mmCIF file of C-alpha atoms and ligand atoms in Angstrom:
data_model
loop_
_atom_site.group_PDB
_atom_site.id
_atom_site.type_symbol
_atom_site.label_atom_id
_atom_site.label_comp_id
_atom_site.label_asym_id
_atom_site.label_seq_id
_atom_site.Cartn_x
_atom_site.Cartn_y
_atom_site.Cartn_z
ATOM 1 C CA UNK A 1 -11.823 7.707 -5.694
ATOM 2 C CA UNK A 2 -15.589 7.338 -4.521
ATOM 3 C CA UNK A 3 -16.804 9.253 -1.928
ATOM 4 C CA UNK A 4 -17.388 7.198 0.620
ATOM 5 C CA UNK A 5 -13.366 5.925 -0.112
ATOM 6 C CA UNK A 6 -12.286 10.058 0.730
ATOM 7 C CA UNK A 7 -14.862 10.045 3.650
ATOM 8 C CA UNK A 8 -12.698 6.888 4.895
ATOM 9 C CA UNK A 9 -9.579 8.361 4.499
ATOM 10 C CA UNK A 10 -10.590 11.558 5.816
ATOM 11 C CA UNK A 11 -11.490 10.000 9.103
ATOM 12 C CA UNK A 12 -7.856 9.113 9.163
ATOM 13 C CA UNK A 13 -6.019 11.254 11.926
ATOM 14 C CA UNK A 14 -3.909 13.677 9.645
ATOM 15 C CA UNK A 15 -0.022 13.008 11.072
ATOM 16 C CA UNK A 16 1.988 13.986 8.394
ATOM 17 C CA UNK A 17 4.298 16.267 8.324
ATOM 18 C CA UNK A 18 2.531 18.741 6.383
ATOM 19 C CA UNK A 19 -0.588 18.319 8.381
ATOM 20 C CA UNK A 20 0.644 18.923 12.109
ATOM 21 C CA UNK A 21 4.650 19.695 11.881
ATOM 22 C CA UNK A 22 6.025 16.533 13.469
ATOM 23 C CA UNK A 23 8.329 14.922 11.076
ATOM 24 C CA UNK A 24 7.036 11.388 10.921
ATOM 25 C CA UNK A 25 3.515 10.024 10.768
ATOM 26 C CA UNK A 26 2.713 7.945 14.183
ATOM 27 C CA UNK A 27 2.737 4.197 13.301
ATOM 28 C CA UNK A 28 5.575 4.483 10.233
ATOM 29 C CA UNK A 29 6.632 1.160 9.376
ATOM 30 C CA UNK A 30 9.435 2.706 7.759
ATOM 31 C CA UNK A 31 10.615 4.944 10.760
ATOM 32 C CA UNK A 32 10.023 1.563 13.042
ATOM 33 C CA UNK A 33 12.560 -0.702 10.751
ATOM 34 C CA UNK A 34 15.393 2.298 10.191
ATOM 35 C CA UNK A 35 15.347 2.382 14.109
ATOM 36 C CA UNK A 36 15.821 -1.294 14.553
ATOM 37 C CA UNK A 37 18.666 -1.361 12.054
ATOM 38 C CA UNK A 38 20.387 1.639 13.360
ATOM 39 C CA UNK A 39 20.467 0.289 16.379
ATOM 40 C CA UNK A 40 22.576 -2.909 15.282
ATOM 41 C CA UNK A 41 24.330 -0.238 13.037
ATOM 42 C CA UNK A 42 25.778 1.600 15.822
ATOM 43 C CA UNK A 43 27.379 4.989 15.186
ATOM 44 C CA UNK A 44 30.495 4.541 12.900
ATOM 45 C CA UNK A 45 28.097 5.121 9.807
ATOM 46 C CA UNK A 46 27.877 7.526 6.831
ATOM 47 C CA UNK A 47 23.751 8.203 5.503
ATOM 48 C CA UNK A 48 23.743 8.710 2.017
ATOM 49 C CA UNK A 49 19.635 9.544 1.742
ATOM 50 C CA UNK A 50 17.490 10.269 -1.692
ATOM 51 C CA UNK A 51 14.756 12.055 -1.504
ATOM 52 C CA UNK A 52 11.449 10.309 0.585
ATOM 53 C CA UNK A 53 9.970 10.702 3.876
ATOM 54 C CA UNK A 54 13.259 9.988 6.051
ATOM 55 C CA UNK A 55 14.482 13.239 4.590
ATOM 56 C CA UNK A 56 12.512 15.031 7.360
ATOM 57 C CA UNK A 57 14.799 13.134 10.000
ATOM 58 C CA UNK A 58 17.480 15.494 9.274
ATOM 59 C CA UNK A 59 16.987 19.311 9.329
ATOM 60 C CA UNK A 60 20.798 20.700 8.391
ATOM 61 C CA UNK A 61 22.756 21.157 10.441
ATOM 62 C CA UNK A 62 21.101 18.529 12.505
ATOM 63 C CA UNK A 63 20.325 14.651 12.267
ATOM 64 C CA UNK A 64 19.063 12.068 14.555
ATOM 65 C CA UNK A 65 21.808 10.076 13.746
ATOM 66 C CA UNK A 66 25.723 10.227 15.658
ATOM 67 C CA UNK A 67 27.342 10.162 12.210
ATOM 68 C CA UNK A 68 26.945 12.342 9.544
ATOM 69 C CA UNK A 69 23.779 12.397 6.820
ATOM 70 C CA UNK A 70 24.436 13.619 2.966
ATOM 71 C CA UNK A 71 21.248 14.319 0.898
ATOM 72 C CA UNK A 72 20.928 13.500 -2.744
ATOM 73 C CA UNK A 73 18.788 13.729 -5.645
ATOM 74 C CA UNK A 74 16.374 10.872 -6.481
ATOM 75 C CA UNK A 75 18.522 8.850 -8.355
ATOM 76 C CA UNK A 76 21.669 9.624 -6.787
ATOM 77 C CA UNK A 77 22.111 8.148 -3.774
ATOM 78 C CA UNK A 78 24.106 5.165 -5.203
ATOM 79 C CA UNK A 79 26.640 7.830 -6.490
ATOM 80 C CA UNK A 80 26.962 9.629 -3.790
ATOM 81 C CA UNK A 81 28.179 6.479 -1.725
ATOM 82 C CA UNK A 82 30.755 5.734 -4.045
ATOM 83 C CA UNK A 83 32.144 9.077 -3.297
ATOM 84 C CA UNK A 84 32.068 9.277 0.172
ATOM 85 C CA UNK A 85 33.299 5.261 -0.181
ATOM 86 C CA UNK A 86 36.310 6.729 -2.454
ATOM 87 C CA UNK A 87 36.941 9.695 -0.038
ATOM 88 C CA UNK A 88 37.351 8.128 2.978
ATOM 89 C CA UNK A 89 39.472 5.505 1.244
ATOM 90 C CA UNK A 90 41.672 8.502 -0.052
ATOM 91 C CA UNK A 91 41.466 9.404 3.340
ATOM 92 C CA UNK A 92 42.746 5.735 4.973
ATOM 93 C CA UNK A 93 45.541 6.017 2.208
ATOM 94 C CA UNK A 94 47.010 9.308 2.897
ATOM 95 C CA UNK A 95 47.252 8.329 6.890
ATOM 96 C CA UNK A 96 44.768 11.197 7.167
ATOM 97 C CA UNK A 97 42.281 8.741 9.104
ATOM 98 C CA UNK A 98 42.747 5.174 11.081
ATOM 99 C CA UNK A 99 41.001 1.721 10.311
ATOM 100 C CA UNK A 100 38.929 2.836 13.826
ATOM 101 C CA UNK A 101 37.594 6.097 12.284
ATOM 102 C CA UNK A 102 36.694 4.486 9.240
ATOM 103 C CA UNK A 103 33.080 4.795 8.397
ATOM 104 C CA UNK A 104 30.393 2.381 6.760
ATOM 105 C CA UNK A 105 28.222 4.452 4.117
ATOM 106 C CA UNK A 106 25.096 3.527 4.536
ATOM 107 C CA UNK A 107 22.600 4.401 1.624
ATOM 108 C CA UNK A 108 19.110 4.994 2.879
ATOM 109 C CA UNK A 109 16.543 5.361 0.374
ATOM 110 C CA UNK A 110 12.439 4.635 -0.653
ATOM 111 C CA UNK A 111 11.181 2.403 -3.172
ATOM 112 C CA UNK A 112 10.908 5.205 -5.440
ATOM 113 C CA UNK A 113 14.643 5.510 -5.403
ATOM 114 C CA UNK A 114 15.577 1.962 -5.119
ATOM 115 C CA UNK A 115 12.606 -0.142 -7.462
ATOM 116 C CA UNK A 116 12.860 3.103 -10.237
ATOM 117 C CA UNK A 117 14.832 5.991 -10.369
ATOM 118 C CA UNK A 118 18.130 4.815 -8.698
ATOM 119 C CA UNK A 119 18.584 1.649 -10.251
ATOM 120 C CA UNK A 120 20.472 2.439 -12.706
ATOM 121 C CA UNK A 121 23.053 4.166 -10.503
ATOM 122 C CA UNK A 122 22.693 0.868 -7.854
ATOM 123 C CA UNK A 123 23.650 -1.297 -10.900
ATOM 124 C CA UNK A 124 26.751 0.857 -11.528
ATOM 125 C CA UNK A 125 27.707 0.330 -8.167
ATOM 126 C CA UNK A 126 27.290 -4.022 -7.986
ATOM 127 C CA UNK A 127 29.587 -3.576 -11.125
ATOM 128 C CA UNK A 128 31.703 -1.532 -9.325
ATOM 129 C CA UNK A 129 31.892 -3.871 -5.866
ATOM 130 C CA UNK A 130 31.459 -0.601 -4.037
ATOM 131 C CA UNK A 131 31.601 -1.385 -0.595
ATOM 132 C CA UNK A 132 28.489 -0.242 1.258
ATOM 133 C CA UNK A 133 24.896 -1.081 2.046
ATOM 134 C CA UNK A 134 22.010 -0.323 0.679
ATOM 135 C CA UNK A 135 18.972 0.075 2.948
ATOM 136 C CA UNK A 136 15.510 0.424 0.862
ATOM 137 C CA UNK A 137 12.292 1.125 3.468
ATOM 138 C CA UNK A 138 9.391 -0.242 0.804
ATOM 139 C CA UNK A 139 5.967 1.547 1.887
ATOM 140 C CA UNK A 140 4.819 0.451 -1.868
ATOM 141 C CA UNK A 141 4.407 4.217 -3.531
ATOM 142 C CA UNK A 142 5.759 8.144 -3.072
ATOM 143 C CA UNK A 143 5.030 8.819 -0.125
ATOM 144 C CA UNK A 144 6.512 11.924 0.647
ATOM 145 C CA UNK A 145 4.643 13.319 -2.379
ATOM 146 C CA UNK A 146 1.262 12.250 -1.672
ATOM 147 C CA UNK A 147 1.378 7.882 -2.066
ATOM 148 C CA UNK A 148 1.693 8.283 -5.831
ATOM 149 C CA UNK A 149 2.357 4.841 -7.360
ATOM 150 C CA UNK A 150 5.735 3.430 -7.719
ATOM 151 C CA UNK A 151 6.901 0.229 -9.251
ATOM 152 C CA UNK A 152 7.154 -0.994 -5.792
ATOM 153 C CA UNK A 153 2.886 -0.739 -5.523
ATOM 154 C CA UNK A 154 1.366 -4.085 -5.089
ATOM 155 C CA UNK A 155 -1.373 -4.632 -8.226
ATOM 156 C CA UNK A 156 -4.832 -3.179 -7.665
ATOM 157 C CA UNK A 157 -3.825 -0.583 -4.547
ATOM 158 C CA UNK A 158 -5.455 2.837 -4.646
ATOM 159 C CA UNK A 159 -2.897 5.165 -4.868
ATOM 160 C CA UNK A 160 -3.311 9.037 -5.842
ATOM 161 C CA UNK A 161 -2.323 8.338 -9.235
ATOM 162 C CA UNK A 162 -4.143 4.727 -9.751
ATOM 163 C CA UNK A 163 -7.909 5.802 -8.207
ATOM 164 C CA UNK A 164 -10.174 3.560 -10.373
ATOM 165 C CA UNK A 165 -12.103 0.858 -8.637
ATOM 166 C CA UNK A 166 -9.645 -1.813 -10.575
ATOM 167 C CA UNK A 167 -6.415 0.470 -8.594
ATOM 168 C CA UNK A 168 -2.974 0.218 -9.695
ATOM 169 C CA UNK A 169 -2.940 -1.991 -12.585
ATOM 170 C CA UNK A 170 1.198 -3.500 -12.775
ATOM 171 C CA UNK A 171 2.793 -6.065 -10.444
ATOM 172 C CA UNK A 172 5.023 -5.253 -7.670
ATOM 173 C CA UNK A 173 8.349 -5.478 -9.439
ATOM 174 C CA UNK A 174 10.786 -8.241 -7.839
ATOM 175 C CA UNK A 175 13.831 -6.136 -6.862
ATOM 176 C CA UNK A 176 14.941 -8.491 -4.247
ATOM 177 C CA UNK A 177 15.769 -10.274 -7.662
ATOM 178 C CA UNK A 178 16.924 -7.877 -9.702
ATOM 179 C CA UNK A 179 19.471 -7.590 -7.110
ATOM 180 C CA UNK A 180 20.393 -10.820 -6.659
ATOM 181 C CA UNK A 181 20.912 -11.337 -10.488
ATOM 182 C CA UNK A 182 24.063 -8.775 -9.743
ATOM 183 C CA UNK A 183 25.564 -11.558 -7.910
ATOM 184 C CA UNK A 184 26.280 -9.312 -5.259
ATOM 185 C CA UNK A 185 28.047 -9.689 -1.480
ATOM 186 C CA UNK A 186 23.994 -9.764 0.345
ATOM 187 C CA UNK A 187 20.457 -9.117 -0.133
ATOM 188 C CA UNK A 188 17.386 -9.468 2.397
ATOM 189 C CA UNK A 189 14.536 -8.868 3.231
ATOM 190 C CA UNK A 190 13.002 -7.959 6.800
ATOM 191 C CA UNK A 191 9.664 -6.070 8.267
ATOM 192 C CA UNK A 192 10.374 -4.110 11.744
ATOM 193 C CA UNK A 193 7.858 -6.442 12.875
ATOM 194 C CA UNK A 194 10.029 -8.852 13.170
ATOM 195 C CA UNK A 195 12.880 -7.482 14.881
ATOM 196 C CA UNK A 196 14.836 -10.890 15.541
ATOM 197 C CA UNK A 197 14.886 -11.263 11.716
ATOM 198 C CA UNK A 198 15.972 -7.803 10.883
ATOM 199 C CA UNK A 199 18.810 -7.690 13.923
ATOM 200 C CA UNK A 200 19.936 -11.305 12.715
ATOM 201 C CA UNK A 201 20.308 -10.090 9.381
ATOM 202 C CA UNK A 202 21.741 -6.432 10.141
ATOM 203 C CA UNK A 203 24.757 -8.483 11.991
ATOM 204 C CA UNK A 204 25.070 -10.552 8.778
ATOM 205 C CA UNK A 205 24.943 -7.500 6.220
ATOM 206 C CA UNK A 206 27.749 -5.897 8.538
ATOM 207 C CA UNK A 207 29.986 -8.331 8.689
ATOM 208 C CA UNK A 208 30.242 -8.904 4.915
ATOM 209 C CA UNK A 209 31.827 -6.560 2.534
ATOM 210 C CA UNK A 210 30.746 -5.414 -0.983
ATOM 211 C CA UNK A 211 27.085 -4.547 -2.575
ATOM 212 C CA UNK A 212 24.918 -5.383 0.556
ATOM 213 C CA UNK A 213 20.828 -4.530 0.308
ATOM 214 C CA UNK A 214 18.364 -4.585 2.881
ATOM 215 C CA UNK A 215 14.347 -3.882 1.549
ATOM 216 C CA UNK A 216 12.604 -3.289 4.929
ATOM 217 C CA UNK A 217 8.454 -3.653 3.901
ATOM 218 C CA UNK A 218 7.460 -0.506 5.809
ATOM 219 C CA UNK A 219 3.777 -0.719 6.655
ATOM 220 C CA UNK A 220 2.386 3.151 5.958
ATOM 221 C CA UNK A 221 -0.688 4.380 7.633
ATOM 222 C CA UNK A 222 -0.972 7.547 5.743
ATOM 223 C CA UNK A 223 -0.310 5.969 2.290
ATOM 224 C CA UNK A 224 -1.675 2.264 2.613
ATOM 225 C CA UNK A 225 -4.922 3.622 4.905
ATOM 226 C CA UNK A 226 -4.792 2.623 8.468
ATOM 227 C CA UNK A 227 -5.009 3.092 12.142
ATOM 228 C CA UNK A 228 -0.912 3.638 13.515
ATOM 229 C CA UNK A 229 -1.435 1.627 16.491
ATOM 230 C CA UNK A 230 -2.205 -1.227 13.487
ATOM 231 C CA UNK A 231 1.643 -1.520 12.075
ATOM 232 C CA UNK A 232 2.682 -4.315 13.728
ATOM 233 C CA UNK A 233 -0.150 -6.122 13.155
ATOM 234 C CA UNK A 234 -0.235 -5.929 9.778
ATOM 235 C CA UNK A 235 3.303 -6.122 9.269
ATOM 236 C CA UNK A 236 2.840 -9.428 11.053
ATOM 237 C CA UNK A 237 0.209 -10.373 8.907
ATOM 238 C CA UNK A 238 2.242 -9.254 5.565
ATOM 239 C CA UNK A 239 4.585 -12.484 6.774
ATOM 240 C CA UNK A 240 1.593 -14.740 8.001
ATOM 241 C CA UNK A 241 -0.028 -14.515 4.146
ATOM 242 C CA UNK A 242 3.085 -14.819 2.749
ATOM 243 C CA UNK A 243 2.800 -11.587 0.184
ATOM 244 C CA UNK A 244 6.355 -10.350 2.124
ATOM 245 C CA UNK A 245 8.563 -13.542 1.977
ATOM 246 C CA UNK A 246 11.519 -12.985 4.636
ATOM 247 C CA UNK A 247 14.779 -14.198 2.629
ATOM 248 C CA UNK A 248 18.369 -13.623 1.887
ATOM 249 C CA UNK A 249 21.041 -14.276 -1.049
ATOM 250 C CA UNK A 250 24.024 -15.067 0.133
ATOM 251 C CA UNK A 251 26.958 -17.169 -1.767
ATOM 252 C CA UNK A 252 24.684 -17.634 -4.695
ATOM 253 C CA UNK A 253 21.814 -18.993 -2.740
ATOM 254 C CA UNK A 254 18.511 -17.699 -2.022
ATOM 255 C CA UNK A 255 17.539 -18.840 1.900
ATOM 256 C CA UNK A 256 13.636 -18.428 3.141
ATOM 257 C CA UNK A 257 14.424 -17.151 7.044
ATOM 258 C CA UNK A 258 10.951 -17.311 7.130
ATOM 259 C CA UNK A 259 8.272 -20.712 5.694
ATOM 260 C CA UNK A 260 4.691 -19.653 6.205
ATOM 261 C CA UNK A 261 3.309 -23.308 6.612
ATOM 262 C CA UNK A 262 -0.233 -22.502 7.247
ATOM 263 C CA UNK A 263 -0.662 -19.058 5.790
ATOM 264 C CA UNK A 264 -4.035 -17.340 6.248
ATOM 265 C CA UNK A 265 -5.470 -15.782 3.051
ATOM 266 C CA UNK A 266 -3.982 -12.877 1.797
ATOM 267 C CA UNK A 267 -7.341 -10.706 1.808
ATOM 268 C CA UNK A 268 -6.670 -11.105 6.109
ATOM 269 C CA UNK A 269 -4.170 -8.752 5.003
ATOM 270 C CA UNK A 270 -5.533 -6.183 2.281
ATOM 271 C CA UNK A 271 -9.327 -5.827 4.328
ATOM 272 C CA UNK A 272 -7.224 -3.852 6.990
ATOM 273 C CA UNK A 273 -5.890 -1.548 4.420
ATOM 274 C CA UNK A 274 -8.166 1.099 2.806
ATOM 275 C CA UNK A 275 -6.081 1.135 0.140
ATOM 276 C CA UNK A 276 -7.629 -2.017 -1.104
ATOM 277 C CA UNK A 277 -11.292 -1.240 0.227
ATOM 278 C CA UNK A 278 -12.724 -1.260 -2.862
ATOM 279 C CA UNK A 279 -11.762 -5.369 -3.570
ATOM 280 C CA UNK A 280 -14.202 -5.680 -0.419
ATOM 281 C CA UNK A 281 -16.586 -2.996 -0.989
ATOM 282 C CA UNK A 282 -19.699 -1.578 -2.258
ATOM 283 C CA UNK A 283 -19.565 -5.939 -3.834
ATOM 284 C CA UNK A 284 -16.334 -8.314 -3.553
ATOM 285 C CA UNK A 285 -13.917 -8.282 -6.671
ATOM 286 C CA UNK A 286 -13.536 -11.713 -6.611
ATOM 287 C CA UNK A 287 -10.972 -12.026 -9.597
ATOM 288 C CA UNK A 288 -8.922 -9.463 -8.474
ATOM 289 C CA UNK A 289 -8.709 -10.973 -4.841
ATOM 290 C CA UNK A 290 -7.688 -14.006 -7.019
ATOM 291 C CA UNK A 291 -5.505 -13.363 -9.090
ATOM 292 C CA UNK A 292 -3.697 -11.734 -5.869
ATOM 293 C CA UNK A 293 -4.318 -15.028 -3.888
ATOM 294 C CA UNK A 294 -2.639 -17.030 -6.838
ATOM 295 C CA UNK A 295 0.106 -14.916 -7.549
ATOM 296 C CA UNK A 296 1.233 -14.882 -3.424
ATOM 297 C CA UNK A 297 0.468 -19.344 -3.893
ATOM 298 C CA UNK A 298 2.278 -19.999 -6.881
ATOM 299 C CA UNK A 299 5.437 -18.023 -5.101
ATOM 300 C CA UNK A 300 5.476 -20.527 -1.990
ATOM 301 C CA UNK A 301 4.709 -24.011 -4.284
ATOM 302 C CA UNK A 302 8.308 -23.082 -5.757
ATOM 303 C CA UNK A 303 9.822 -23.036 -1.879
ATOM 304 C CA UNK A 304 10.466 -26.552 -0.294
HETATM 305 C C1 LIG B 401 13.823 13.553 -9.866
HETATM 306 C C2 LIG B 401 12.809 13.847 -8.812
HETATM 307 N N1 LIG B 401 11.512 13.677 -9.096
HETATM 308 C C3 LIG B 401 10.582 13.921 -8.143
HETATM 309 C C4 LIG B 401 10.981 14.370 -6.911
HETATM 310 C C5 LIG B 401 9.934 14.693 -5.868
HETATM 311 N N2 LIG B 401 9.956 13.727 -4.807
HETATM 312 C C6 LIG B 401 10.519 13.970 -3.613
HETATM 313 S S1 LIG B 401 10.342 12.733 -2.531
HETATM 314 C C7 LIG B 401 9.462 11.834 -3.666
HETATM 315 C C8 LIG B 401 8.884 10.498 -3.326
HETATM 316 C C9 LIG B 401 9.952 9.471 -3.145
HETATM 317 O O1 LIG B 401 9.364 8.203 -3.007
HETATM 318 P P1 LIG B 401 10.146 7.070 -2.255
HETATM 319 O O2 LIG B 401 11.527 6.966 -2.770
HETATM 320 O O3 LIG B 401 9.332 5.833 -2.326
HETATM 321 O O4 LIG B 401 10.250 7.584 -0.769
HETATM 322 P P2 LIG B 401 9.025 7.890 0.219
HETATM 323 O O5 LIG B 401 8.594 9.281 -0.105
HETATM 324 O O6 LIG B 401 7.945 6.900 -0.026
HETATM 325 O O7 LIG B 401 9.624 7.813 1.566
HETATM 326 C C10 LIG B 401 9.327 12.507 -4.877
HETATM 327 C C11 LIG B 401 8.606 12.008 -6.056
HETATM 328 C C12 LIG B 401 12.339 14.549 -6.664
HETATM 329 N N3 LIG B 401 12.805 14.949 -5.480
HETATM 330 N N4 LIG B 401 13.243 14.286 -7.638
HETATM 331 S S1 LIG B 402 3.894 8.718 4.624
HETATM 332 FE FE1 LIG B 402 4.187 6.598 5.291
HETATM 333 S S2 LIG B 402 6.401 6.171 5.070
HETATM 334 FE FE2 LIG B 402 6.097 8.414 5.003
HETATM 335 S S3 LIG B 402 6.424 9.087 7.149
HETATM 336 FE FE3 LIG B 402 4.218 8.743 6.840
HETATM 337 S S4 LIG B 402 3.858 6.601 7.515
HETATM 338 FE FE4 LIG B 402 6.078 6.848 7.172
HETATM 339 MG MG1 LIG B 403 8.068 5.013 -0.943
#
């Protein structure tokens, strides 16, 4: 990373957990789209959360949350829902609980867990038609650990572990289609930007039963290089551009809640980030802000 790229960052105010003690950074996309979507959840739910930043919402023996919160490894979160799925069926069965203490098990994990390490126990669970939903906040790297890259990082963004002046060099990987090639009960996408969205679409994955994913783009100041009070905006933006296309799958269809007609160009987007400073600055890397230009155009031409 170049100097004047730390000096940037550096000017950042330091809001993470380790820096200060409060849990969250200020400005956490993430934070701002579980909020939204707990609030349509309402209470009767089970959190079954891997390893990332939300961990610090819950400090045992306490959560933020009316119902209860299990912690997993990494990759485990998927698991873990199928047993608290399976226990509180056992439970139903034995007359032990009623249909109005039943619980819906709510999986809450990063991209780290849901684009990588989890998948394979998310795929397990689409063959399974476990019936729960799966709730992925996206802020495009580790960020608990210090924004290394995931396979959730959008090509050429800085991260900790991609720092040369070309930045990460893979592709976002689509998981909103991996998903859907499951076939299974719902799969969205929504920003806490754009709460009417996100609530419609909470109502919808509640109602339904089976495999049911949510991938929330959470917008991360510490990681992706920021102002906090600028979350919204560039959440906004992130939907403007078109590089975060609001759909769902539902019934074997893929449905665009959201049709950019006159989107801006994408750079609008990256020059607020400083994790792409260096496709702006000390000279313009024009391919690069190409190829991502192309990549975000050639999406859209295949939506009528
Ligand atoms: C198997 C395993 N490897 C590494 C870690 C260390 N670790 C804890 S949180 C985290 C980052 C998780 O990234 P993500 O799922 O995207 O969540 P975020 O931190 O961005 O909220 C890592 C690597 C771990 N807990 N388990
Ligand atoms: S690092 Fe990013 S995702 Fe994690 S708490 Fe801070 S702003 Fe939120
Ligand atoms: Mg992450």
């Amino acid at each position: 990373m170049s100097e004047q790229r730390i000096a940037r960052m550096k000017d950042l105010p330091s809001t993470h957990l380790l820096g200060t003690g409060t849990p969250m950074c200020s400005g956490c996309g993430g934070l701002e789209a579980v909020h939204q979507i707990y609030d349509v959840l309402g209470e009767k739910t089970v959190f079954v959360n891997a390893a990332g930043c939300m961990t610090l919402l819950s400090v045992y023996p306490f959560t933020p949350f009316r119902g209860s919160w299990l912690y997993t490894a990494m990759a485990s979160a998927p698991a873990g829902a199928q047993g608290v799925r399976d226990a509180l069926d056992i439970l139903l069965q034995q007359g032990r609980i009623t249909k109005e203490d039943d619980l819906d098990v709510v999986v809450l994990t990063g991209d780290g867990s849901a684009y990588g390490m989890g998948l394979s126990a998310t795929s397990g669970t689409m063959d399974r038609d476990l019936d729960y939903l799966y709730i992925c906040y996206d802020n495009e790297g580790y960020g608990n650990t210090g924004q290394q890259s995931s396979s959730a990082t959008p090509h050429a963004a800085i991260t900790s572990t991609s720092r040369s002046s070309r930045g990460y060099p893979g592709y976002k990987k689509d998981l909103f289609s991996i998903w859907a090639a499951h076939r299974p009960a719902y799969v969205a996408t929504v920003i806490g930007s754009e709460p009417l969205d996100l609530a419609r679409k909470i109502e919808k994955a509640k109602s339904i039963k089976g495999p049911r994913m949510i991938i929330a783009l959470a917008p991360c100041p510490t990681g992706w290089g920021y102002d906090p009070k600028d979350s919204v905006t560039i959440g906004k933006l992130a939907v403007k551009t078109g590089i975060w296309p609001l759909k769902e799958y539902i019934d074997g269809e893929i449905v665009h809640t959201r049709v950019p007609r006159d989107r801006p160009p994408v750079e609008e987007y990256l020059q607020l980030q400083n994790r792409f400073a260096h496709l702006f600055q000390p000279q313009r890397q024009q391919t690069l802000i190409k190829d991502i230009q192309k990549r975000v155009d050639s999406y859209w031409q295949d939506v009528s």
